[in-house]
mmCIF file of C-alpha atoms and ligand atoms in Angstrom:
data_model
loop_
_atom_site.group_PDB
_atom_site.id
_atom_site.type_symbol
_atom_site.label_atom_id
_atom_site.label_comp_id
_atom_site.label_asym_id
_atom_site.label_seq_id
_atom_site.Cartn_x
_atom_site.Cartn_y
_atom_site.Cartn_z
ATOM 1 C CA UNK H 1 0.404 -20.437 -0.437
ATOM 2 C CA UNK H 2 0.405 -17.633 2.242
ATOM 3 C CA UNK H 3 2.836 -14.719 0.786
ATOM 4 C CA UNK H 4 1.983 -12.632 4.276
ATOM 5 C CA UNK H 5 0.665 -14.301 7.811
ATOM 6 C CA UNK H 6 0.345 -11.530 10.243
ATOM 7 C CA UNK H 7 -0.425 -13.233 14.232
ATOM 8 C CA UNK H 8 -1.182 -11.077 16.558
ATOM 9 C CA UNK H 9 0.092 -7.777 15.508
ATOM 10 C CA UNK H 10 -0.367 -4.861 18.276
ATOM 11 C CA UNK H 11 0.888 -1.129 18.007
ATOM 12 C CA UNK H 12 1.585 0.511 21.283
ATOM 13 C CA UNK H 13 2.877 3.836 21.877
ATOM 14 C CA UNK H 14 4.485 4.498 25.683
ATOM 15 C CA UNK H 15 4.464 8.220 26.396
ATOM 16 C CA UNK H 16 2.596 9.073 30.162
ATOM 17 C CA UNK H 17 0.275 6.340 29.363
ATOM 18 C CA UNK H 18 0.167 3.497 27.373
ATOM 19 C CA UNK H 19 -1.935 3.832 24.494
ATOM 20 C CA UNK H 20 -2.995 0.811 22.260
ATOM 21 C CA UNK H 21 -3.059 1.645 18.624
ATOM 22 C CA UNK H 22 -3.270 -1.648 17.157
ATOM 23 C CA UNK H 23 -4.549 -4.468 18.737
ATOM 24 C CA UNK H 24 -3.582 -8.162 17.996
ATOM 25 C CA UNK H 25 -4.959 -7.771 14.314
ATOM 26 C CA UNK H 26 -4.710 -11.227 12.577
ATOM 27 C CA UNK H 27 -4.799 -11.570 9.183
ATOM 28 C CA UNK H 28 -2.767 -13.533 5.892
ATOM 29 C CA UNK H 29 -2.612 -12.716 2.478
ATOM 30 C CA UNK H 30 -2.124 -15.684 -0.561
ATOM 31 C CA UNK H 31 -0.014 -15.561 -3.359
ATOM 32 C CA UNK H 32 -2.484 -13.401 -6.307
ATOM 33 C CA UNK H 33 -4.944 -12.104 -4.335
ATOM 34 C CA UNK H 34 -5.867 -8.874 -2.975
ATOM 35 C CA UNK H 35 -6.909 -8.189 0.856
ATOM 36 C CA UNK H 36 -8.251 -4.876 1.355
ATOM 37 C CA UNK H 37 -8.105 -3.028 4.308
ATOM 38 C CA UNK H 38 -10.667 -0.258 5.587
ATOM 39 C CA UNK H 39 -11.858 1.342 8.283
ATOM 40 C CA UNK H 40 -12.222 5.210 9.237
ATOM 41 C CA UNK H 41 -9.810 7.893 9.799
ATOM 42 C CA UNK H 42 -7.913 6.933 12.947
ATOM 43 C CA UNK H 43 -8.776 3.594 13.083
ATOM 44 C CA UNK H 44 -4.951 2.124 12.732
ATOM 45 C CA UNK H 45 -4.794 0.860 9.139
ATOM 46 C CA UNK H 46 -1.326 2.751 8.727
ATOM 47 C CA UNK H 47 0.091 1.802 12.261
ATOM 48 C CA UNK H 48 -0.730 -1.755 10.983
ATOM 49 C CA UNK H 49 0.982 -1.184 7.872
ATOM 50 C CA UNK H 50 3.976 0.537 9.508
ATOM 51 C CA UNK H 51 4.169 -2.403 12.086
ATOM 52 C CA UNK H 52 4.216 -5.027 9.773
ATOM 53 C CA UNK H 53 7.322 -3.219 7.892
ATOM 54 C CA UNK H 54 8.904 -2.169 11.307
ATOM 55 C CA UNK H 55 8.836 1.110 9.971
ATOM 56 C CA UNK H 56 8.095 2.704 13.723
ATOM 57 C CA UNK H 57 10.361 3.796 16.636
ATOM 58 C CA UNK H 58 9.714 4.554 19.995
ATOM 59 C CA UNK H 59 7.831 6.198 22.091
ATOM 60 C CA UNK H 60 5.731 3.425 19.551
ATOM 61 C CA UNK H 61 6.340 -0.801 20.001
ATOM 62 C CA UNK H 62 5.536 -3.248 17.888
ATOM 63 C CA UNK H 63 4.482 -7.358 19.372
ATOM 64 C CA UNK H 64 3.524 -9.604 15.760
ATOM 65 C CA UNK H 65 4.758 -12.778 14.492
ATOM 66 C CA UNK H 66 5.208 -12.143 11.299
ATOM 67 C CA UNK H 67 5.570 -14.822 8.400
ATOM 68 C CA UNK H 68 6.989 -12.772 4.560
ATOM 69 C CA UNK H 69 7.270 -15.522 1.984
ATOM 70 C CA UNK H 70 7.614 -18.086 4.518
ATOM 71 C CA UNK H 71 10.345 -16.228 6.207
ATOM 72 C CA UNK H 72 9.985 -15.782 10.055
ATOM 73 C CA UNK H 73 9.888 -11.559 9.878
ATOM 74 C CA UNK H 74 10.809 -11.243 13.757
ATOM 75 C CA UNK H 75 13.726 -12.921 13.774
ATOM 76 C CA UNK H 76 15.341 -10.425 10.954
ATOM 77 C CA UNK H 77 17.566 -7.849 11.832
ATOM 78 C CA UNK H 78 16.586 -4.142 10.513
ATOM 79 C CA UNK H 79 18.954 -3.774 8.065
ATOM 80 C CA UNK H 80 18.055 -7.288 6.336
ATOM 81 C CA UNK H 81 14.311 -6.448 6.739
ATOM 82 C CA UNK H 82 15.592 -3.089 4.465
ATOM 83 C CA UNK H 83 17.220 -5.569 1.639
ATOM 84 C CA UNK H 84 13.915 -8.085 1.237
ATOM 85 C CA UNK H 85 11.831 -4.670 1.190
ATOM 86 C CA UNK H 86 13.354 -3.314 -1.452
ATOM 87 C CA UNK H 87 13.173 -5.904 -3.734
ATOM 88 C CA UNK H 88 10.363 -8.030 -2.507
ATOM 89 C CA UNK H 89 7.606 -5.908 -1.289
ATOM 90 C CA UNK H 90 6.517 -3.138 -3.177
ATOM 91 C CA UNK H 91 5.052 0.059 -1.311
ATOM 92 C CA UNK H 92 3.204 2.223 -3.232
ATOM 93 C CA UNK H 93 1.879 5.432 -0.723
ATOM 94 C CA UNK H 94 -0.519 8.242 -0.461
ATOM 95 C CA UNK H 95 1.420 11.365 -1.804
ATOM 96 C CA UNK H 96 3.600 10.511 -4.877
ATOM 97 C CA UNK H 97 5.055 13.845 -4.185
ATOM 98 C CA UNK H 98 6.543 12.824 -0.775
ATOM 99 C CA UNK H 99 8.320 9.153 -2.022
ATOM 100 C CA UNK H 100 10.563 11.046 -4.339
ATOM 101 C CA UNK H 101 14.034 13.359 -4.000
ATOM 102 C CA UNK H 102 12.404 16.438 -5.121
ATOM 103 C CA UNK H 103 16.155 17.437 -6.372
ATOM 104 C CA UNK H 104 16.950 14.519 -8.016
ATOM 105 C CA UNK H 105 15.443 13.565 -11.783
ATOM 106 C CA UNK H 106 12.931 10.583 -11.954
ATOM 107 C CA UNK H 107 15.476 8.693 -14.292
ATOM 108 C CA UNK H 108 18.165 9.261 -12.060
ATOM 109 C CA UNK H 109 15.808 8.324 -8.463
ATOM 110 C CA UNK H 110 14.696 4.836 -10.825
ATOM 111 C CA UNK H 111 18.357 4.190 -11.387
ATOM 112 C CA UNK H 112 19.277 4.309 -7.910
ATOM 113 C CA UNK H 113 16.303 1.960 -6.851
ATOM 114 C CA UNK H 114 16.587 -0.590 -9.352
ATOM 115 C CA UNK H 115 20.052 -0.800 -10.821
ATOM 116 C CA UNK H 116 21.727 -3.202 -7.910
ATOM 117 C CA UNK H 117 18.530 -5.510 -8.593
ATOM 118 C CA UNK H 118 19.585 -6.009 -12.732
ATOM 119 C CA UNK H 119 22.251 -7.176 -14.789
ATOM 120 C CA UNK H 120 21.128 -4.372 -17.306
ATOM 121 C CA UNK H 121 23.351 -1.928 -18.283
ATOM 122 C CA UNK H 122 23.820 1.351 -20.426
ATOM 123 C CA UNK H 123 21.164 2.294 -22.762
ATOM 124 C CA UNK H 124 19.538 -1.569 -21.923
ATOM 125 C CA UNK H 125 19.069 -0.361 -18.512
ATOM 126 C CA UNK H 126 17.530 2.846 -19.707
ATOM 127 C CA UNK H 127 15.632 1.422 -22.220
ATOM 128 C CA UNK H 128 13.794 -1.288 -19.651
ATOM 129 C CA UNK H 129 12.927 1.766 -17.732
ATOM 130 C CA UNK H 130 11.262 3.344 -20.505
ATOM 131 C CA UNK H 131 9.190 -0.102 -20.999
ATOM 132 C CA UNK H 132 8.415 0.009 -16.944
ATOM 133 C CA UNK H 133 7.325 3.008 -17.459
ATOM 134 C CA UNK H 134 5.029 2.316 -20.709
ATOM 135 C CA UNK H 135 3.471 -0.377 -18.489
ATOM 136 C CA UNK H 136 2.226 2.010 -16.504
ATOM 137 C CA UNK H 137 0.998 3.870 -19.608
ATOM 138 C CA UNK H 138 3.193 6.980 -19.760
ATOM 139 C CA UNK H 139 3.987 6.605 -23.272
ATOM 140 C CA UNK H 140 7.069 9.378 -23.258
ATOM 141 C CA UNK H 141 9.391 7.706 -20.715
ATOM 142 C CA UNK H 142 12.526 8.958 -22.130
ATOM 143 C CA UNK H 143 11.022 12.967 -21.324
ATOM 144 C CA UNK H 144 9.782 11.393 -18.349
ATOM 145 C CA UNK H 145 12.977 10.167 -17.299
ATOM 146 C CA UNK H 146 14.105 13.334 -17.417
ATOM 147 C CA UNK H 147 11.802 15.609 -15.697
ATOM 148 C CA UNK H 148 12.034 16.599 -11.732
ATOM 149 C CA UNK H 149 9.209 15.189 -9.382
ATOM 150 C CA UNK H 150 7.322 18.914 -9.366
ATOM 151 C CA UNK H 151 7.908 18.699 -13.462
ATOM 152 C CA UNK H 152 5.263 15.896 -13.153
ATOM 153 C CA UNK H 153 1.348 16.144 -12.107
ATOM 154 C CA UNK H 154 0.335 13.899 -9.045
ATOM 155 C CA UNK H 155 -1.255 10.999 -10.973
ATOM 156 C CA UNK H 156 1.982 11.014 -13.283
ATOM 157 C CA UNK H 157 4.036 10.385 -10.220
ATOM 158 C CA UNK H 158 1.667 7.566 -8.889
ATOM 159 C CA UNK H 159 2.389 5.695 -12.142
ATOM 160 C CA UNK H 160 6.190 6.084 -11.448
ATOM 161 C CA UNK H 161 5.696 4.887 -8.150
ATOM 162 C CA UNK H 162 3.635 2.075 -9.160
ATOM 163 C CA UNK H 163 6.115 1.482 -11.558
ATOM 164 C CA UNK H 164 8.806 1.079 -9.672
ATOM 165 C CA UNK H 165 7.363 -0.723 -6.701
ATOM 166 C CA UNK H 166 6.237 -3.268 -9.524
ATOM 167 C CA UNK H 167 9.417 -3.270 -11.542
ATOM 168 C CA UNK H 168 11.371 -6.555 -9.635
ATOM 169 C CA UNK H 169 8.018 -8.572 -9.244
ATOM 170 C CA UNK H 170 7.811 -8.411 -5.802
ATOM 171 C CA UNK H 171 5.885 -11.312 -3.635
ATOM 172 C CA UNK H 172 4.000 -8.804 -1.943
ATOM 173 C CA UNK H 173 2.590 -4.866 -2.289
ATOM 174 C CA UNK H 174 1.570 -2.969 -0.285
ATOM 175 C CA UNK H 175 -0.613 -0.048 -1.012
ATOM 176 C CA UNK H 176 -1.559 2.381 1.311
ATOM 177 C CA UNK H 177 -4.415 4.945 0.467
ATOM 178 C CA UNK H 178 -2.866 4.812 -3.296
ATOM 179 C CA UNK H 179 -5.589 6.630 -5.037
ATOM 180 C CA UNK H 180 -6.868 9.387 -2.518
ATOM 181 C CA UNK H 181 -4.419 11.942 -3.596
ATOM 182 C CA UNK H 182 -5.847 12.079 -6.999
ATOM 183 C CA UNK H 183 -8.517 13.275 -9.309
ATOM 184 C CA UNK H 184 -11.384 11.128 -9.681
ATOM 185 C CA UNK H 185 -10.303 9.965 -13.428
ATOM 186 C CA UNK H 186 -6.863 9.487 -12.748
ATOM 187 C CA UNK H 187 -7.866 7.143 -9.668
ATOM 188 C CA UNK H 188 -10.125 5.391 -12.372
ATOM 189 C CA UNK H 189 -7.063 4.610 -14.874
ATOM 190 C CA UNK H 190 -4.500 3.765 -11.798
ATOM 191 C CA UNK H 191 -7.343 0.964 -9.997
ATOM 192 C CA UNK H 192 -7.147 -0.342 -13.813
ATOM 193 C CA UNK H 193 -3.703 -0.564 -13.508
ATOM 194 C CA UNK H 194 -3.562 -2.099 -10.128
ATOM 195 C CA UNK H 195 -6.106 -4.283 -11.295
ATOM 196 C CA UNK H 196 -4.232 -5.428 -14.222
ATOM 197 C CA UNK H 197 -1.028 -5.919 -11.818
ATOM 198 C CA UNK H 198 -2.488 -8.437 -10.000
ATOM 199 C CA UNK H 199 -3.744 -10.806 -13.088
ATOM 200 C CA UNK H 200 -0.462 -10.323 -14.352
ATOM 201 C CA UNK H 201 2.350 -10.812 -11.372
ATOM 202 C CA UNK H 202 1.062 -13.516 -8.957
ATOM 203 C CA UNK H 203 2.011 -10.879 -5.653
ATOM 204 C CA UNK H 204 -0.050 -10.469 -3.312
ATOM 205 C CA UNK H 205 -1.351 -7.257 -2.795
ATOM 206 C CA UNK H 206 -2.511 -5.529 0.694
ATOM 207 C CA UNK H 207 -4.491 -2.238 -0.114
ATOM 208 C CA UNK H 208 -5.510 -0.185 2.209
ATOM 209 C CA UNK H 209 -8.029 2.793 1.817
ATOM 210 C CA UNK H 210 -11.343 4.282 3.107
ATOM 211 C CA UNK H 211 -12.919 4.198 -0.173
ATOM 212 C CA UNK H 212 -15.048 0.796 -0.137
ATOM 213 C CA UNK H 213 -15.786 0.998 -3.778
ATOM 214 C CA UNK H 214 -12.210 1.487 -5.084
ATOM 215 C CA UNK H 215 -10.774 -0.961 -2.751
ATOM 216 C CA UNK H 216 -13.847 -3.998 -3.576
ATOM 217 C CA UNK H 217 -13.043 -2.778 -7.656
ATOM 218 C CA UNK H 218 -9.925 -5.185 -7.003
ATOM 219 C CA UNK H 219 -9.693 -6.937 -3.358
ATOM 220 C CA UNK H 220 -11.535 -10.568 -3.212
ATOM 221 C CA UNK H 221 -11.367 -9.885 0.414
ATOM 222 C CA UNK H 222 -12.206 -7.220 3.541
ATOM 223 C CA UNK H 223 -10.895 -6.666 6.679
ATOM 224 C CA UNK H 224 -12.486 -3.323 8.347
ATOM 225 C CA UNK H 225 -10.572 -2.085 11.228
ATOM 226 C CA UNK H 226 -12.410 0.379 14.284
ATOM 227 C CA UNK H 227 -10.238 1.738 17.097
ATOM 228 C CA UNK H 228 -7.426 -0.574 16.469
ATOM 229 C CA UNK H 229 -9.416 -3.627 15.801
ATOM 230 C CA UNK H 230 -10.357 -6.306 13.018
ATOM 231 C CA UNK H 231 -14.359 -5.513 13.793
ATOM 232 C CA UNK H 232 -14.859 -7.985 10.386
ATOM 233 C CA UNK H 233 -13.233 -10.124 8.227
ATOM 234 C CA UNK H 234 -15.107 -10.976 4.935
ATOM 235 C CA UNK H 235 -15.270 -11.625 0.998
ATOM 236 C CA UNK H 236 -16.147 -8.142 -0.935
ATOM 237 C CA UNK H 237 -19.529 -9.514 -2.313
ATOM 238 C CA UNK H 238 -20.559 -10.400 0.903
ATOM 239 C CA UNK H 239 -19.730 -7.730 2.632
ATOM 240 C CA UNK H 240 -21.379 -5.127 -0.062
ATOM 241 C CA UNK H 241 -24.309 -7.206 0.309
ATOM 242 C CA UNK H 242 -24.778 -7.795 3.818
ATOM 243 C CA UNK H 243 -22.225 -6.179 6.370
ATOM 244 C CA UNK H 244 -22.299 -7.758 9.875
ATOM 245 C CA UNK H 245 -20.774 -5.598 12.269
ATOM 246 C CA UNK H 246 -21.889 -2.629 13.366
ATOM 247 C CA UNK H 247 -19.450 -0.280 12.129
ATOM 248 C CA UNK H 248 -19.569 -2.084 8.472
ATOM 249 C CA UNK H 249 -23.304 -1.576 8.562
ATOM 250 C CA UNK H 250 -22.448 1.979 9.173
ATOM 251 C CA UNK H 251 -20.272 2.500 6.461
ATOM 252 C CA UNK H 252 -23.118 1.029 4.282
ATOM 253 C CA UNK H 253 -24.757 3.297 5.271
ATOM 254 C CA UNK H 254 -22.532 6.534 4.836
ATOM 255 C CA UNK H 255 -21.880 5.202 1.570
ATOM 256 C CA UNK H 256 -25.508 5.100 0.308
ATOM 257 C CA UNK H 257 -26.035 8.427 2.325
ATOM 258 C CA UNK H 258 -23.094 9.980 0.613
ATOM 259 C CA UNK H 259 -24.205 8.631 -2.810
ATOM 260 C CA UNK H 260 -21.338 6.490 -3.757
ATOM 261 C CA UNK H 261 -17.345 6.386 -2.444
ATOM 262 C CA UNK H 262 -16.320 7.451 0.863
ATOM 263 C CA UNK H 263 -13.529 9.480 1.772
ATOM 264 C CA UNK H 264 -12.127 9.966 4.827
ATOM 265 C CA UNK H 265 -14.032 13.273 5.748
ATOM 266 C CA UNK H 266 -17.499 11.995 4.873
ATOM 267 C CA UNK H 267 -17.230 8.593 6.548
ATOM 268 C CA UNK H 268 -15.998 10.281 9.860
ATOM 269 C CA UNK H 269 -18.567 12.890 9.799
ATOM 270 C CA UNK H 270 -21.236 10.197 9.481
ATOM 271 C CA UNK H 271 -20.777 7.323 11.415
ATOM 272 C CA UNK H 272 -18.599 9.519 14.254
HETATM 273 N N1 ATP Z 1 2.761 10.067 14.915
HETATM 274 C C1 ATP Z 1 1.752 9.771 15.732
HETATM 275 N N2 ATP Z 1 1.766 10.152 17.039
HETATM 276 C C2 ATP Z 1 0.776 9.834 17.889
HETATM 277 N N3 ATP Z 1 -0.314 9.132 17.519
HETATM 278 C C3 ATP Z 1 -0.404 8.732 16.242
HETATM 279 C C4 ATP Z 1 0.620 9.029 15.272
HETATM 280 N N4 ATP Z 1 0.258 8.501 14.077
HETATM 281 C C5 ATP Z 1 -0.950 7.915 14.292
HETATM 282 N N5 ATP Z 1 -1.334 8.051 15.566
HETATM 283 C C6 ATP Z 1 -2.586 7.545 16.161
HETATM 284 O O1 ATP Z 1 -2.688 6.167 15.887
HETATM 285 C C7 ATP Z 1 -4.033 5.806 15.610
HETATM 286 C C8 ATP Z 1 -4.089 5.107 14.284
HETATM 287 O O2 ATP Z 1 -3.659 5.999 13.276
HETATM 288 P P1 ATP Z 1 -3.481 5.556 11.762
HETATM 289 O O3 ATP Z 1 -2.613 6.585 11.115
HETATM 290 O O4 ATP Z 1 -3.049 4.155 11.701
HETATM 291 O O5 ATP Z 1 -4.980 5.666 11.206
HETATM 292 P P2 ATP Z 1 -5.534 5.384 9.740
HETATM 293 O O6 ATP Z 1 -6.595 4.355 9.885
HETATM 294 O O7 ATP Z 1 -4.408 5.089 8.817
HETATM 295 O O8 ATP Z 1 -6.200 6.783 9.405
HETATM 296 P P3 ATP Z 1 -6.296 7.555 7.998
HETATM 297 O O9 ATP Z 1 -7.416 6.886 7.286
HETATM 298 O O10 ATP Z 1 -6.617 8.953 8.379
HETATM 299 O O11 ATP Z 1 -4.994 7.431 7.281
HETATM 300 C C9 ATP Z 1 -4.836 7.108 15.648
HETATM 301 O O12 ATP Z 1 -5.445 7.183 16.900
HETATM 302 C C10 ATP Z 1 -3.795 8.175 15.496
HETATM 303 O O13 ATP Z 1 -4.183 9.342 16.163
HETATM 304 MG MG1 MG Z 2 -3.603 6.069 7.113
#
């Protein structure tokens, strides 16, 4: 079953000139498995992710069809596209630092996200928080709970986030450049953890990154996007193997040159 079935999705942005963005990527995700999405710096993975959650206003426009859990996404109005998102897609970002109120605890920020979604209350509220939160191995939730945002390092805070993007099952996450912000070991233990995610929930996950090795450690399949396009659409083996564009051979390339992942820096600065 198709959890995500994106038709024709194109990012435009009107200022003098028009300037295409995005253009008409295609692409569907199915309930429990993992699509990753690459491509260099520039090359429109976030404008696809922010038009497929109509997260962009003008001067940028948005043309898709959109199908969410076999819900027609167009025909939504913003403020029910809002409701679904919060419960039933999960978004896990970049810089942990940037999702959170950096004046508000984590306990209380979890609180606000989750407790309209639960019947839990009291201390069985706070105590499934402390088990979302051991799920995501931070054993000391209750500190934890208690701490501000800049009280925690950055791979602490992706754990939060991942916890609570998790926490109501959603049918779909979406994770965009999840691991870059962090240390090399850290992205290690939260790839496990995404990993173990998506044997566990049945979601569907859409992770985006430059970093071929991290996002093949967990997708079954590639899409790798150059100046707005879908330049190749393939399974993770086969594409490690034996890329067939161009720019995929490039990045093959880079990534052998480079000795192992590429970031966005070192991919740019070898196949541009
Ligand atoms: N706020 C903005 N204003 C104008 N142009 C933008 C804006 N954000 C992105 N763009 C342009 O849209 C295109 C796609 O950018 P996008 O952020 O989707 O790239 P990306 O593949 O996510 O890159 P990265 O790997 O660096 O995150 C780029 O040409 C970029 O310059
Ligand atoms: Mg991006």
């Amino acid at each position: 079953m198709k959890i995500l079935d994106v038709e024709n999705l194109t990012v435009k942005m009107m200022k003098e000139a028009e300037q295409i963005l995005v253009d008409s990527v295609s692409f569907h995700i199915k309930k429990g498995e993992c699509l990753g999405l690459i491509g260099a710096s520039g090359s429109g993975k976030t404008m696809t992710v922010k038009g497929i959650l109509d997260l962009l206003n003008p001067p940028f426009f948005v043309e898709s069809k959109i199908t969410l859990n076999n819900m027609s996404w167009e025909s939504l109005k913003k403020s029910e596209k809002r409701k679904i998102m919060a419960k039933d897609i999960g978004i896990i970002l970049q810089n942990p630092m940037n999702a959170f109120d950096p004046l508000m605890r984590i306990g209380k920020q979890m609180h606000h996200y989750l407790y309209p979604y639960t019947k839990l209350k009291g201390e069985e509220f706070t105590n499934w928080l402390i088990s979302l939160l051991e799920e995501v191995h931070i054993s000391h939730g209750e500190d934890v709970l208690k701490k501000y945002p800049h009280q925690l390092s950055g791979g602490m805070l992706q754990r939060v986030m991942i916890a609570l993007s998790t926490a109501l099952s959603p049918a779909l996450i979406i994770a965009d450049e999840p691991t870059t912000a962090i240390d090399s070991q850290t992205q290690r233990e939260i790839l496990k953890l995404l990993k173990s995610i998506k044997s566990k929930n049945e979601s569907g996950i859409l992770m985006v990154s430059h970093d071929i090795d991290a996002v093949c450690s967990i997708a079954d399949r590639i899409i790798l996007m150059d100046r707005g396009r879908i330049v190749e659409q393939s399974d993770c083996v086969d594409f490690l193997r034996d890329p067939k564009s161009i720019q995929g051979k490039n990045l093959m390339k880079c990534k052998s040159k480079l000795g192992g992942e590429i970031h966005a820096f070192g991919y740019t600065k070898c196949v541009g």
